[in-house]
Amino acid sequence: MNHNRVLSLALIAGLLITVLVFIGGCIPATEGEEGGGFGWEMIIFLVLIFAIFYFLMIRPQRKRQKEQRELMEGLQRGDKVITVGGIYGQIESLTEDSVVLKIESGTTIRVARGSIAGKREQ
């Protein structure tokens, strides 16, 4: 399943749980119970849900973004790379927003700098 789809489903599930918790807190107290409303248990539950979302989705995505940014900053002439489109090539020249790659047939192509998926080993 696509990562964006998983993220969307998880956020929808989190919102549904949050709505249910708030609705549950609005139920009036019955006989023998202390007042209804929103208790500490609900607050702790919400904090735990958001902590789980952070550690399972937000933090790993930030880590991937940091790794991609470091890759872009570390590109040099002569590096062998692969693009997100699956093109293997060697960097001929770099500009601020594009990269000229020499591919196997000897042809050079210009691609956006952000389309470099990663370096490859020989």
PDB file of C-alpha atoms in Angstrom:
ATOM      1  CA  MET A   1       0.000   0.000   0.000  1.00  0.00           C
ATOM      2  CA  ASN A   2       1.195   3.478  -0.907  1.00  0.00           C
ATOM      3  CA  HIS A   3       2.783   5.420   2.011  1.00  0.00           C
ATOM      4  CA  ASN A   4       0.558   8.471   1.419  1.00  0.00           C
ATOM      5  CA  ARG A   5      -2.544   6.278   1.507  1.00  0.00           C
ATOM      6  CA  VAL A   6      -1.437   4.699   4.805  1.00  0.00           C
ATOM      7  CA  LEU A   7      -0.790   8.148   6.247  1.00  0.00           C
ATOM      8  CA  SER A   8      -4.228   9.360   5.140  1.00  0.00           C
ATOM      9  CA  LEU A   9      -5.982   6.327   6.614  1.00  0.00           C
ATOM     10  CA  ALA A  10      -4.109   6.697   9.898  1.00  0.00           C
ATOM     11  CA  LEU A  11      -5.005  10.376  10.159  1.00  0.00           C
ATOM     12  CA  ILE A  12      -8.665   9.639   9.443  1.00  0.00           C
ATOM     13  CA  ALA A  13      -8.651   6.906  12.093  1.00  0.00           C
ATOM     14  CA  GLY A  14      -7.056   9.301  14.577  1.00  0.00           C
ATOM     15  CA  LEU A  15      -9.666  11.959  13.873  1.00  0.00           C
ATOM     16  CA  LEU A  16     -12.485   9.443  14.309  1.00  0.00           C
ATOM     17  CA  ILE A  17     -11.052   8.286  17.632  1.00  0.00           C
ATOM     18  CA  THR A  18     -10.699  11.889  18.784  1.00  0.00           C
ATOM     19  CA  VAL A  19     -14.303  12.684  17.856  1.00  0.00           C
ATOM     20  CA  LEU A  20     -15.532   9.573  19.674  1.00  0.00           C
ATOM     21  CA  VAL A  21     -13.555  10.515  22.792  1.00  0.00           C
ATOM     22  CA  PHE A  22     -15.016  14.021  22.819  1.00  0.00           C
ATOM     23  CA  ILE A  23     -18.543  12.715  22.265  1.00  0.00           C
ATOM     24  CA  GLY A  24     -18.024  10.197  25.078  1.00  0.00           C
ATOM     25  CA  GLY A  25     -16.981  13.028  27.367  1.00  0.00           C
ATOM     26  CA  CYS A  26     -20.277  14.825  26.750  1.00  0.00           C
ATOM     27  CA  ILE A  27     -22.428  12.040  28.216  1.00  0.00           C
ATOM     28  CA  PRO A  28     -23.979  13.166  31.491  1.00  0.00           C
ATOM     29  CA  ALA A  29     -23.176  11.316  34.696  1.00  0.00           C
ATOM     30  CA  THR A  30     -25.580   8.619  35.889  1.00  0.00           C
ATOM     31  CA  GLU A  31     -26.393   7.705  39.454  1.00  0.00           C
ATOM     32  CA  GLY A  32     -23.411   6.629  41.513  1.00  0.00           C
ATOM     33  CA  GLU A  33     -20.835   8.223  39.211  1.00  0.00           C
ATOM     34  CA  GLU A  34     -18.913  11.375  39.748  1.00  0.00           C
ATOM     35  CA  GLY A  35     -19.690  14.056  37.139  1.00  0.00           C
ATOM     36  CA  GLY A  36     -19.533  13.276  33.446  1.00  0.00           C
ATOM     37  CA  GLY A  37     -17.365  15.269  31.151  1.00  0.00           C
ATOM     38  CA  PHE A  38     -13.796  15.068  30.049  1.00  0.00           C
ATOM     39  CA  GLY A  39     -11.534  13.221  32.494  1.00  0.00           C
ATOM     40  CA  TRP A  40      -7.771  12.855  32.781  1.00  0.00           C
ATOM     41  CA  GLU A  41      -8.005   9.381  31.278  1.00  0.00           C
ATOM     42  CA  MET A  42      -9.222  10.897  28.019  1.00  0.00           C
ATOM     43  CA  ILE A  43      -6.432  13.465  27.943  1.00  0.00           C
ATOM     44  CA  ILE A  44      -3.804  10.773  28.527  1.00  0.00           C
ATOM     45  CA  PHE A  45      -5.404   8.630  25.813  1.00  0.00           C
ATOM     46  CA  LEU A  46      -5.253  11.505  23.300  1.00  0.00           C
ATOM     47  CA  VAL A  47      -1.639  12.279  24.158  1.00  0.00           C
ATOM     48  CA  LEU A  48      -0.734   8.614  23.637  1.00  0.00           C
ATOM     49  CA  ILE A  49      -2.510   8.518  20.265  1.00  0.00           C
ATOM     50  CA  PHE A  50      -0.662  11.608  19.033  1.00  0.00           C
ATOM     51  CA  ALA A  51       2.659  10.249  20.352  1.00  0.00           C
ATOM     52  CA  ILE A  52       2.111   7.025  18.413  1.00  0.00           C
ATOM     53  CA  PHE A  53       1.338   8.996  15.231  1.00  0.00           C
ATOM     54  CA  TYR A  54       4.485  11.058  15.713  1.00  0.00           C
ATOM     55  CA  PHE A  55       6.822   8.105  16.203  1.00  0.00           C
ATOM     56  CA  LEU A  56       5.275   5.912  13.499  1.00  0.00           C
ATOM     57  CA  MET A  57       4.695   8.450  10.740  1.00  0.00           C
ATOM     58  CA  ILE A  58       5.998  11.976  11.212  1.00  0.00           C
ATOM     59  CA  ARG A  59       9.463  11.175  12.574  1.00  0.00           C
ATOM     60  CA  PRO A  60      10.388   8.581   9.884  1.00  0.00           C
ATOM     61  CA  GLN A  61       9.232  10.931   7.133  1.00  0.00           C
ATOM     62  CA  ARG A  62      11.400  13.760   8.487  1.00  0.00           C
ATOM     63  CA  LYS A  63      14.346  11.359   8.630  1.00  0.00           C
ATOM     64  CA  ARG A  64      13.860  10.430   4.951  1.00  0.00           C
ATOM     65  CA  GLN A  65      13.621  14.114   4.012  1.00  0.00           C
ATOM     66  CA  LYS A  66      16.857  14.843   5.872  1.00  0.00           C
ATOM     67  CA  GLU A  67      18.642  11.954   4.115  1.00  0.00           C
ATOM     68  CA  GLN A  68      17.406  13.180   0.703  1.00  0.00           C
ATOM     69  CA  ARG A  69      18.561  16.740   1.471  1.00  0.00           C
ATOM     70  CA  GLU A  70      22.013  15.448   2.501  1.00  0.00           C
ATOM     71  CA  LEU A  71      22.189  13.410  -0.720  1.00  0.00           C
ATOM     72  CA  MET A  72      21.380  16.492  -2.813  1.00  0.00           C
ATOM     73  CA  GLU A  73      24.016  18.556  -1.011  1.00  0.00           C
ATOM     74  CA  GLY A  74      26.651  15.831  -1.407  1.00  0.00           C
ATOM     75  CA  LEU A  75      26.335  15.314  -5.164  1.00  0.00           C
ATOM     76  CA  GLN A  76      29.569  15.826  -7.085  1.00  0.00           C
ATOM     77  CA  ARG A  77      30.762  15.563 -10.649  1.00  0.00           C
ATOM     78  CA  GLY A  78      31.598  11.942 -11.479  1.00  0.00           C
ATOM     79  CA  ASP A  79      29.123  10.359  -9.016  1.00  0.00           C
ATOM     80  CA  LYS A  80      27.131   7.462 -10.397  1.00  0.00           C
ATOM     81  CA  VAL A  81      23.447   7.926  -9.649  1.00  0.00           C
ATOM     82  CA  ILE A  82      19.984   6.624 -10.428  1.00  0.00           C
ATOM     83  CA  THR A  83      16.976   8.874 -11.022  1.00  0.00           C
ATOM     84  CA  VAL A  84      13.447   8.354  -9.737  1.00  0.00           C
ATOM     85  CA  GLY A  85      12.562   7.368 -13.304  1.00  0.00           C
ATOM     86  CA  GLY A  86      15.074   4.509 -13.217  1.00  0.00           C
ATOM     87  CA  ILE A  87      17.758   6.091 -15.413  1.00  0.00           C
ATOM     88  CA  TYR A  88      21.334   5.178 -14.482  1.00  0.00           C
ATOM     89  CA  GLY A  89      23.984   7.734 -15.237  1.00  0.00           C
ATOM     90  CA  GLN A  90      27.128   9.556 -14.225  1.00  0.00           C
ATOM     91  CA  ILE A  91      27.018  13.223 -13.264  1.00  0.00           C
ATOM     92  CA  GLU A  92      28.706  15.422 -15.874  1.00  0.00           C
ATOM     93  CA  SER A  93      27.820  18.794 -14.397  1.00  0.00           C
ATOM     94  CA  LEU A  94      25.708  20.316 -11.652  1.00  0.00           C
ATOM     95  CA  THR A  95      23.773  23.537 -11.345  1.00  0.00           C
ATOM     96  CA  GLU A  96      21.631  24.792  -8.502  1.00  0.00           C
ATOM     97  CA  ASP A  97      18.449  23.182  -9.859  1.00  0.00           C
ATOM     98  CA  SER A  98      19.546  20.629 -12.481  1.00  0.00           C
ATOM     99  CA  VAL A  99      22.023  17.852 -13.198  1.00  0.00           C
ATOM    100  CA  VAL A 100      23.485  16.767 -16.524  1.00  0.00           C
ATOM    101  CA  LEU A 101      23.860  12.976 -16.645  1.00  0.00           C
ATOM    102  CA  LYS A 102      25.877  10.927 -19.085  1.00  0.00           C
ATOM    103  CA  ILE A 103      24.059   7.660 -19.724  1.00  0.00           C
ATOM    104  CA  GLU A 104      25.425   4.375 -21.055  1.00  0.00           C
ATOM    105  CA  SER A 105      25.011   5.203 -24.749  1.00  0.00           C
ATOM    106  CA  GLY A 106      27.156   8.321 -24.286  1.00  0.00           C
ATOM    107  CA  THR A 107      24.182  10.628 -24.490  1.00  0.00           C
ATOM    108  CA  THR A 108      23.801  13.395 -21.954  1.00  0.00           C
ATOM    109  CA  ILE A 109      20.481  14.393 -20.464  1.00  0.00           C
ATOM    110  CA  ARG A 110      19.496  17.195 -18.120  1.00  0.00           C
ATOM    111  CA  VAL A 111      17.252  16.258 -15.199  1.00  0.00           C
ATOM    112  CA  ALA A 112      15.950  18.152 -12.200  1.00  0.00           C
ATOM    113  CA  ARG A 113      18.257  17.887  -9.206  1.00  0.00           C
ATOM    114  CA  GLY A 114      15.377  16.622  -7.048  1.00  0.00           C
ATOM    115  CA  SER A 115      14.817  13.666  -9.376  1.00  0.00           C
ATOM    116  CA  ILE A 116      18.020  11.958  -8.227  1.00  0.00           C
ATOM    117  CA  ALA A 117      16.883   8.991  -6.127  1.00  0.00           C
ATOM    118  CA  GLY A 118      20.290   7.986  -4.858  1.00  0.00           C
ATOM    119  CA  LYS A 119      23.910   7.195  -5.497  1.00  0.00           C
ATOM    120  CA  ARG A 120      24.826   3.756  -6.732  1.00  0.00           C
ATOM    121  CA  GLU A 121      27.892   1.679  -6.142  1.00  0.00           C
ATOM    122  CA  GLN A 122      30.100   0.413  -8.985  1.00  0.00           C
TER     123      GLN A 122
END
